[in-house]
Coordinates of C-alpha atoms in Angstrom, one line a residue:
M12 CA 38.0 61.6 44.8
S13 CA 38.0 59.0 47.0
P14 CA 37.5 55.1 46.1
V15 CA 33.5 54.5 46.7
L16 CA 33.5 57.4 44.2
L17 CA 35.2 56.3 41.5
S18 CA 34.1 52.3 41.8
L19 CA 30.9 53.8 41.2
A20 CA 31.6 55.6 38.3
A21 CA 33.4 52.6 37.1
L22 CA 30.3 50.2 38.0
C23 CA 27.5 53.0 36.0
W24 CA 30.3 52.8 32.4
G25 CA 29.8 49.2 32.3
A26 CA 27.0 49.3 33.2
V27 CA 26.3 51.7 29.8
S28 CA 28.1 50.1 27.8
P29 CA 27.3 47.5 24.7
E30 CA 28.3 43.3 25.6
P31 CA 30.5 42.1 22.6
T32 CA 29.3 40.2 19.1
I33 CA 31.0 39.1 16.6
Q34 CA 30.9 40.0 13.1
C35 CA 31.8 36.3 11.3
D36 CA 33.6 36.7 7.6
S37 CA 36.0 34.0 5.4
E38 CA 40.2 34.7 5.4
P39 CA 42.1 32.2 4.7
G40 CA 45.1 33.2 4.1
P41 CA 47.3 34.5 7.6
S42 CA 45.5 37.6 9.3
P43 CA 47.1 41.0 9.6
E44 CA 48.3 41.0 13.1
W45 CA 50.5 38.4 12.1
M46 CA 52.6 40.6 10.5
V47 CA 52.8 43.1 13.2
R48 CA 54.8 41.7 16.4
H49 CA 52.6 42.6 19.4
T50 CA 53.9 43.5 23.1
L51 CA 51.5 41.8 25.1
T52 CA 48.5 39.2 23.1
P53 CA 45.3 37.7 24.8
G54 CA 45.7 33.6 26.3
D55 CA 44.3 30.7 24.8
L56 CA 40.3 29.6 24.6
R57 CA 38.7 27.8 27.2
D58 CA 36.9 25.3 24.9
L59 CA 36.1 24.3 22.0
Q60 CA 32.8 22.4 21.1
V61 CA 31.3 21.0 18.1
E62 CA 28.1 19.2 17.0
P63 CA 25.6 19.6 13.6
V64 CA 22.8 20.8 13.3
K65 CA 19.6 21.3 10.6
S66 CA 19.4 23.9 8.6
S67 CA 16.9 24.0 6.2
A68 CA 18.0 26.6 2.9
A69 CA 14.6 25.3 1.6
M70 CA 11.8 23.7 1.4
E71 CA 12.9 20.6 -0.4
D72 CA 16.2 21.0 0.7
Y73 CA 18.5 20.1 3.7
S74 CA 21.7 21.5 5.4
I75 CA 23.7 20.3 7.9
L76 CA 25.6 22.5 9.4
M77 CA 28.3 22.5 11.5
N78 CA 27.7 24.6 15.1
V79 CA 31.2 25.3 16.5
S80 CA 30.8 27.2 19.7
W81 CA 33.8 29.0 22.5
R82 CA 34.2 30.3 26.0
L83 CA 37.2 33.0 26.6
R84 CA 39.3 32.5 29.8
A85 CA 38.5 34.5 32.4
D86 CA 42.5 36.8 32.8
A87 CA 43.6 40.1 32.5
S88 CA 44.9 39.3 28.6
I89 CA 41.3 39.4 27.4
R90 CA 40.7 43.5 27.5
L91 CA 43.5 42.5 24.3
L92 CA 41.2 39.8 22.1
K93 CA 40.0 41.5 18.9
A94 CA 39.2 38.5 17.0
T95 CA 38.8 34.6 17.2
K96 CA 40.0 32.4 14.0
I97 CA 38.4 29.0 13.2
C98 CA 39.7 26.9 10.6
V99 CA 37.9 23.7 9.2
T100 CA 39.9 20.6 7.8
G101 CA 37.6 17.2 6.3
K102 CA 38.8 14.8 5.6
G103 CA 36.3 12.0 3.7
D104 CA 35.4 11.7 -0.1
H105 CA 36.4 15.1 -0.7
Q106 CA 38.8 17.1 0.6
S107 CA 38.2 20.4 2.4
Y108 CA 39.5 23.7 3.9
S109 CA 38.2 26.9 4.7
C110 CA 38.2 29.9 7.7
V111 CA 36.3 31.9 9.3
R112 CA 37.7 35.2 10.8
C113 CA 35.1 36.3 14.0
N114 CA 35.9 40.4 15.2
Y115 CA 34.2 41.3 18.2
T116 CA 32.4 44.5 17.5
E117 CA 33.0 45.6 21.2
A118 CA 35.8 45.3 23.5
F119 CA 36.5 43.3 26.7
Q120 CA 35.7 45.1 29.9
T121 CA 35.1 42.6 32.5
Q122 CA 36.7 39.3 32.5
S123 CA 32.9 37.3 32.7
R124 CA 29.6 38.2 32.0
P125 CA 27.8 41.2 34.1
S126 CA 25.1 39.4 34.3
G127 CA 27.8 36.3 35.3
G128 CA 29.2 33.5 32.9
R129 CA 31.8 32.9 31.0
W130 CA 32.4 35.1 27.7
T131 CA 30.6 32.3 25.1
F132 CA 30.0 32.2 21.3
S133 CA 29.0 30.0 18.4
Y134 CA 29.9 30.3 15.1
I135 CA 27.1 28.3 12.5
G136 CA 28.2 28.1 8.7
F137 CA 30.8 25.2 7.9
P138 CA 28.7 22.7 5.8
V139 CA 29.1 19.2 7.4
E140 CA 29.6 16.0 4.6
P141 CA 28.2 12.1 5.6
N142 CA 31.2 9.6 6.7
T143 CA 34.1 13.2 7.5
L144 CA 36.8 13.8 9.7
Y145 CA 37.0 17.6 10.1
F146 CA 39.8 18.4 12.3
I147 CA 38.6 22.3 13.9
G148 CA 41.4 24.6 14.9
A149 CA 40.5 27.9 16.8
H150 CA 43.0 30.6 18.5
N151 CA 42.7 34.9 19.6
I152 CA 44.1 37.5 17.1
P153 CA 46.3 39.1 18.1
N154 CA 47.8 35.5 17.6
A155 CA 51.0 34.4 19.3
N156 CA 54.8 36.8 17.9
M157 CA 56.7 34.4 15.5
N158 CA 58.9 31.9 17.2
E159 CA 56.4 32.1 20.2
D160 CA 54.6 29.3 21.3
P161 CA 51.2 30.2 19.3
P162 CA 48.0 30.0 22.1
S163 CA 45.3 27.6 20.2
M164 CA 42.9 24.4 20.8
S165 CA 41.7 22.3 18.3
V166 CA 39.0 19.6 18.3
N167 CA 38.1 16.4 15.9
F168 CA 34.6 15.7 14.5
T169 CA 33.8 12.9 12.7
S170 CA 30.3 12.9 10.7
A171 CA 27.3 10.0 11.2
G172 CA 26.7 8.1 8.5
C173 CA 23.0 8.9 6.2
L174 CA 21.2 7.0 9.2
D175 CA 21.9 8.8 11.3
H176 CA 18.7 11.2 12.7
I177 CA 19.6 14.6 11.4
M178 CA 22.5 13.2 8.6
K179 CA 19.5 11.2 7.0
Y180 CA 17.8 14.6 5.7
K181 CA 21.0 15.5 3.7
K182 CA 19.8 15.7 0.0
K183 CA 23.0 13.4 -0.5
C184 CA 21.4 11.3 2.3
I185 CA 18.0 11.4 1.1
E186 CA 19.6 10.4 -2.8
A187 CA 20.7 7.7 -1.0
G188 CA 18.0 6.7 -0.2
S189 CA 18.3 7.7 3.4
L190 CA 14.4 8.2 4.4
W191 CA 13.5 4.7 2.9
D192 CA 12.2 1.8 4.8
P193 CA 12.5 -1.0 3.0
D194 CA 10.7 -3.2 6.2
I195 CA 13.0 -6.4 5.5
T196 CA 10.7 -9.9 5.9
A197 CA 12.7 -12.6 5.7
C198 CA 11.6 -16.2 6.7
K199 CA 13.0 -20.2 5.7
K200 CA 10.0 -22.6 3.6
N201 CA 12.0 -25.2 4.1
E202 CA 15.6 -26.3 4.3
T203 CA 16.8 -25.2 1.2
T204 CA 14.6 -21.9 0.8
V205 CA 14.4 -18.1 2.5
E206 CA 11.3 -16.1 1.0
V207 CA 12.6 -12.3 1.4
N208 CA 9.6 -9.2 1.5
F209 CA 10.5 -5.8 0.5
T210 CA 8.8 -2.5 0.3
T211 CA 10.1 -0.8 -3.3
S212 CA 11.4 2.5 -3.2
P213 CA 10.1 5.2 -6.7
L214 CA 14.2 5.6 -6.5
G215 CA 15.6 2.9 -7.9
N216 CA 14.1 -0.3 -9.9
K217 CA 17.0 -2.7 -8.9
Y218 CA 17.9 -4.9 -5.7
M219 CA 20.1 -7.6 -5.0
A220 CA 19.3 -10.2 -1.5
L221 CA 22.1 -12.1 -2.0
I222 CA 21.1 -13.1 -5.6
Q223 CA 19.7 -9.4 -8.1
N224 CA 15.8 -8.9 -8.7
N225 CA 14.9 -6.4 -11.2
I226 CA 11.4 -4.2 -10.3
N227 CA 9.6 -2.4 -12.2
Q228 CA 6.9 -2.4 -10.3
P229 CA 6.3 1.7 -8.7
P230 CA 6.7 1.2 -4.6
T231 CA 5.2 -1.7 -3.5
R232 CA 5.6 -5.6 -1.4
A233 CA 8.2 -7.0 -3.0
S234 CA 9.4 -10.5 -2.8
V235 CA 12.6 -13.6 -3.9
V236 CA 13.1 -17.0 -2.6
I237 CA 16.3 -17.6 -2.4
P238 CA 18.0 -20.7 -2.3
V239 CA 20.5 -21.7 1.0
T240 CA 22.8 -24.3 2.7
G241 CA 22.7 -25.3 5.8
E242 CA 21.1 -23.5 8.5
S243 CA 19.5 -20.2 7.2
E244 CA 17.2 -19.1 10.5
G245 CA 18.5 -16.1 13.0
A246 CA 20.7 -15.2 9.2
V247 CA 20.8 -11.8 8.5
V248 CA 19.9 -10.6 5.2
Q249 CA 21.1 -7.6 3.3
L250 CA 18.9 -6.1 0.7
T251 CA 21.4 -3.6 -1.7
P252 CA 20.1 -1.0 -3.5
Y253 CA 21.1 0.6 -7.0
F254 CA 19.4 4.2 -7.4
H255 CA 20.8 6.1 -10.1
T256 CA 21.6 8.4 -7.3
C257 CA 23.6 6.3 -5.9
G258 CA 24.6 3.5 -7.7
N259 CA 26.9 1.2 -6.3
D260 CA 26.9 3.7 -3.3
C261 CA 23.7 3.2 -2.2
I262 CA 22.6 2.8 1.3
R263 CA 22.7 -1.2 2.6
R264 CA 19.8 -2.2 4.9
K265 CA 19.5 -6.0 6.4
G266 CA 16.8 -7.9 8.8
T267 CA 16.8 -11.3 10.3
V268 CA 15.4 -14.9 9.1
V269 CA 12.9 -16.1 10.8
L270 CA 10.3 -18.5 10.5
C271 CA 7.8 -18.5 8.0
P272 CA 4.0 -18.7 9.5
Q273 CA 1.5 -21.1 8.0
T274 CA -0.1 -19.5 5.1
G275 CA -3.9 -18.5 5.6
R276 CA -4.1 -20.8 2.5
S277 CA -3.1 -24.0 3.6
I278 CA -5.0 -24.1 6.7
L279 CA -8.4 -22.5 4.8
G280 CA -7.6 -25.5 2.3
G281 CA -7.7 -28.7 4.8
W282 CA -11.1 -27.0 6.7
L283 CA -12.4 -25.8 3.2
P284 CA -14.4 -29.0 2.2
L285 CA -15.9 -30.0 5.8
F286 CA -17.1 -25.9 6.3
L287 CA -18.9 -26.5 3.1
S288 CA -20.5 -30.3 4.0
A289 CA -21.6 -28.3 7.1
L290 CA -22.8 -25.7 6.0
L291 CA -25.6 -27.1 3.8
V292 CA -26.5 -30.6 6.4
A293 CA -27.4 -27.2 8.6
T294 CA -28.9 -25.1 6.2
W295 CA -30.6 -28.0 5.0
V296 CA -32.2 -28.9 8.5
L297 CA -33.3 -24.4 8.7
V298 CA -35.8 -25.7 5.4
V299 CA -37.4 -28.3 6.7
V300 CA -37.6 -27.2 9.9
I301 CA -38.8 -23.7 8.4
Y302 CA -41.0 -25.9 6.5
L303 CA -42.7 -27.9 9.2
M304 CA -43.8 -25.1 11.0
W305 CA -45.6 -23.4 8.3
K306 CA -47.3 -26.6 7.5
H307 CA -47.7 -26.9 11.1
E308 CA -49.6 -23.1 11.7
R309 CA -50.8 -23.2 8.1
T310 CA -53.2 -27.6 9.5
K311 CA -53.7 -25.5 13.2
K312 CA -55.2 -22.7 11.4
A313 CA -56.9 -25.5 9.0
S314 CA -58.3 -26.6 12.1
F315 CA -59.6 -23.8 13.3
P316 CA -60.2 -21.1 10.7
T317 CA -60.2 -18.0 13.1
T318 CA -58.1 -15.5 12.8
T319 CA -56.9 -12.0 15.5
L320 CA -58.7 -10.0 12.9
L321 CA -61.4 -10.7 13.2
P322 CA -64.6 -8.9 16.5
L323 CA -64.9 -10.8 18.9
I324 CA -68.8 -12.8 19.6
K325 CA -70.3 -12.1 22.6
V326 CA -72.1 -15.6 24.2
L327 CA -74.4 -16.7 27.1
V328 CA -73.4 -20.2 27.6
V329 CA -76.4 -21.8 30.0
Y330 CA -76.5 -25.7 31.5
P331 CA -77.8 -27.9 33.5
S332 CA -77.5 -28.2 37.1
E333 CA -75.6 -31.7 36.9
I334 CA -72.7 -30.5 34.2
C335 CA -69.8 -30.7 36.6
F336 CA -68.9 -26.8 36.5
H337 CA -65.1 -27.6 36.7
H338 CA -64.8 -30.8 34.7
T339 CA -67.4 -29.2 31.5
V340 CA -68.0 -25.5 31.9
C341 CA -64.9 -24.2 32.8
Y342 CA -63.4 -26.7 29.9
F343 CA -65.9 -25.9 27.8
T344 CA -65.4 -21.9 28.1
E345 CA -61.5 -21.4 27.7
F346 CA -61.9 -23.7 24.2
L347 CA -64.8 -20.4 23.2
Q348 CA -62.2 -18.2 24.7
N349 CA -59.0 -19.3 23.0
H350 CA -59.8 -21.2 19.2
C351 CA -63.7 -19.4 19.1
R352 CA -62.5 -15.6 20.0
S353 CA -65.5 -15.8 21.7
E354 CA -66.4 -12.8 25.0
V355 CA -68.3 -15.8 27.4
I356 CA -71.0 -14.9 29.7
L357 CA -72.2 -17.3 32.9
E358 CA -74.1 -17.2 35.6
E359 CA -71.5 -18.4 37.6
W360 CA -69.5 -15.2 37.6
Q361 CA -71.8 -12.0 38.3
K362 CA -74.0 -14.0 40.8
K363 CA -73.8 -10.4 42.4
K364 CA -75.7 -8.9 39.8
I365 CA -77.9 -11.5 38.9
A366 CA -78.9 -10.6 42.4
E367 CA -79.5 -6.9 42.4
M368 CA -81.8 -7.4 39.0
G369 CA -83.7 -10.2 39.4
P370 CA -83.0 -13.9 36.8
V371 CA -85.6 -12.7 34.3
Q372 CA -84.5 -9.5 33.9
W373 CA -81.2 -10.2 33.6
L374 CA -81.8 -13.6 31.3
T375 CA -83.0 -10.6 29.5
T376 CA -80.9 -7.9 29.1
Q377 CA -78.3 -10.5 28.5
K378 CA -80.1 -12.6 25.4
K379 CA -80.6 -9.3 23.9
A380 CA -76.7 -7.3 23.9
V381 CA -74.7 -11.1 22.8
D382 CA -74.4 -12.6 19.2
K383 CA -75.4 -16.0 20.3
V384 CA -76.9 -18.5 23.6
I385 CA -75.8 -22.3 23.7
F386 CA -77.2 -24.7 25.7
L387 CA -74.5 -26.7 26.9
L388 CA -75.6 -30.2 27.2
S389 CA -73.8 -33.7 28.3
N390 CA -75.3 -37.1 29.1
D391 CA -73.1 -37.7 32.1
V392 CA -74.4 -37.9 35.9
S393 CA -74.2 -35.5 38.3
S394 CA -72.4 -39.0 40.2
S395 CA -69.3 -38.4 38.0
C396 CA -68.7 -34.9 38.5
D397 CA -69.1 -35.4 42.5
N398 CA -66.2 -38.5 42.7
T399 CA -64.1 -36.6 39.1
C400 CA -64.0 -32.5 40.7
G401 CA -65.9 -32.8 43.1
Q402 CA -69.2 -29.7 43.4
R403 CA -67.4 -26.9 43.8
E404 CA -68.7 -24.1 46.7
G405 CA -71.9 -21.8 45.5
S406 CA -72.4 -24.4 42.5
Q407 CA -75.7 -25.1 40.8
H408 CA -76.8 -28.1 43.6
E409 CA -76.9 -25.1 46.6
S410 CA -77.7 -21.7 44.2
S411 CA -80.9 -20.8 44.8
Q412 CA -82.1 -20.4 41.6
D413 CA -81.3 -22.7 38.8
L414 CA -81.4 -20.0 35.7
F415 CA -81.1 -22.9 32.6
P416 CA -85.4 -23.4 32.8
L417 CA -86.0 -19.6 32.6
A418 CA -83.3 -20.0 30.3
F419 CA -85.4 -22.7 27.9
N420 CA -88.3 -21.2 28.9
L421 CA -87.7 -18.0 26.5
F422 CA -85.9 -20.0 24.3
C423 CA -89.4 -21.6 24.0
S424 CA -91.2 -17.7 23.9
D425 CA -88.9 -17.1 21.2
L426 CA -91.0 -20.3 19.2
R427 CA -93.9 -19.1 20.0
S428 CA -93.4 -15.1 18.5
Q429 CA -91.9 -16.7 15.5
T430 CA -88.3 -14.8 16.4
P431 CA -85.3 -16.2 14.6
L432 CA -84.3 -18.6 16.5
H433 CA -80.8 -19.0 14.4
K434 CA -78.6 -17.3 17.8
Y435 CA -79.4 -20.1 19.8
M436 CA -77.3 -23.1 19.5
V437 CA -76.7 -26.5 21.6
V438 CA -73.9 -27.8 22.1
Y439 CA -72.7 -32.8 23.5
F440 CA -69.7 -33.6 24.7
R441 CA -70.3 -36.9 23.8
D442 CA -72.9 -38.0 21.1
A443 CA -77.0 -38.3 22.7
D444 CA -79.9 -37.4 21.9
T445 CA -81.8 -34.3 23.2
K446 CA -84.2 -35.8 26.6
D447 CA -87.5 -34.7 26.7
E448 CA -87.8 -32.8 28.2
Y449 CA -85.0 -30.4 25.9
S450 CA -86.9 -32.2 23.1
A451 CA -87.6 -28.4 21.7
L452 CA -83.8 -27.5 21.7
S453 CA -83.8 -30.1 18.7
V454 CA -84.8 -27.3 15.9
C455 CA -81.7 -25.9 17.2
P456 CA -77.6 -26.8 15.1
K457 CA -76.4 -29.2 17.5
Y458 CA -73.1 -30.2 17.8
H459 CA -70.5 -32.7 19.7
L460 CA -67.6 -31.1 21.1
M461 CA -65.0 -32.1 19.9
R462 CA -65.6 -34.1 16.4
D463 CA -67.1 -30.8 15.3
A464 CA -65.2 -28.6 17.1
A465 CA -64.3 -26.4 13.7
A466 CA -68.0 -26.5 11.9
F467 CA -69.3 -25.5 15.8
C468 CA -65.9 -21.6 15.3
T469 CA -67.1 -21.3 12.1
E470 CA -71.4 -22.1 12.5
L471 CA -70.8 -19.9 15.7
R472 CA -70.2 -16.2 13.7
V473 CA -72.9 -16.8 11.2
K474 CA -75.4 -13.9 12.0
Q475 CA -77.8 -14.3 9.2
P476 CA -81.7 -14.7 10.2
G477 CA -83.7 -17.7 9.7
S478 CA -86.3 -19.6 10.0
G479 CA -88.4 -20.5 13.0
G480 CA -88.4 -24.3 11.8
K481 CA -91.3 -26.0 13.3
R482 CA -93.6 -25.3 16.2
L483 CA -93.1 -27.8 19.1
T484 CA -96.2 -28.0 21.3
A485 CA -95.2 -29.4 24.1
C486 CA -92.5 -26.4 25.0
F487 CA -92.0 -26.9 28.5
L488 CA -90.3 -27.8 31.2

């Protein structure tokens, strides 16, 4: 058969053959192969490593086991390898010794894995205790004959204490307080005392922080004051618990002494009287301000008894031509709108309608539509108006029509027809008698502003019918 065919046959056989695995069992004594003499034996291991791993045997208990891994040497002697034996000796609080034999399920046909890389195996099963020194030895089987150098490899491994991130989950470490976080804070109160604060544990109620302190409460913050001598800032505080599960061998915790911050009670104690005094003064001032505002509003309502809920009063204001429009008429109109809640009609503002309807028709229409007709009179002369505010453009002086005589004649016609005159009123801005030509207006209510402002606003809203009063024979202009 040609070499090429032989090579292909070897490759095909290797491809279908399964890879070796291990089956491990305890073997405390010597291996049977040690009693038999072998012509050839496998070489020693290439590498041996150990690390702890966490394995949960139950939900409430964690087991920390040893992960032993090894690599085989890539040489021809691997074809003779049948098993690898691992022995572990522990030296700590308790001595321990155990061995495990791991048999290979298949014979090795190649010096390395078909997929590449060296043959590597691992075993997890040796228990690990905290703070213990372990000696781990491993050798291949069949081992060397008597009086020959045994091919073996050994490593040392020291397990971590209970504060290690893996070892703290071991049941023994949990009972010793590995999961307890006391959150120690210590501060210097003065030259002779240090205050130590920490969180207690449900595992026990006895602690020592330089002095012994018995605490019978459930997990909570505890505080002890310790007398000291000399400088204490920066010193180390050691807290020793005494749990029933570990007695005097529980895990000790440490903290550093810093200066105690000022408490809120002492700071507030100095400022509290001043703060209360300022609050009392501010409250008193606020009450006074509210009372004055209330009194001012009440006085204002008494002077001008109006309310925003009252309906608007429609008022027609007529005035003789000698009255200053800007100084007198506009001021009186603003007073009616702001204080008497009135809708004011002035001929000055409706010149276009007057031109369309005619003055007599416009006056007649307005007299029927309005609630009150006010004759605004004044004892001011025209010169005062001209000098004070100037004649307005389009004023009564320049107008071709003067509506005041027409309005007065309409008033006189109401007197003759016995029409109720309750809608007519006369207003002065100064004390003055009704002029002879306006004497017919003396039967109307007469008011002097601003002296009679309150009474005027009250009368403005009265709509009761009344008698026409005495008849006047001189009622013309």
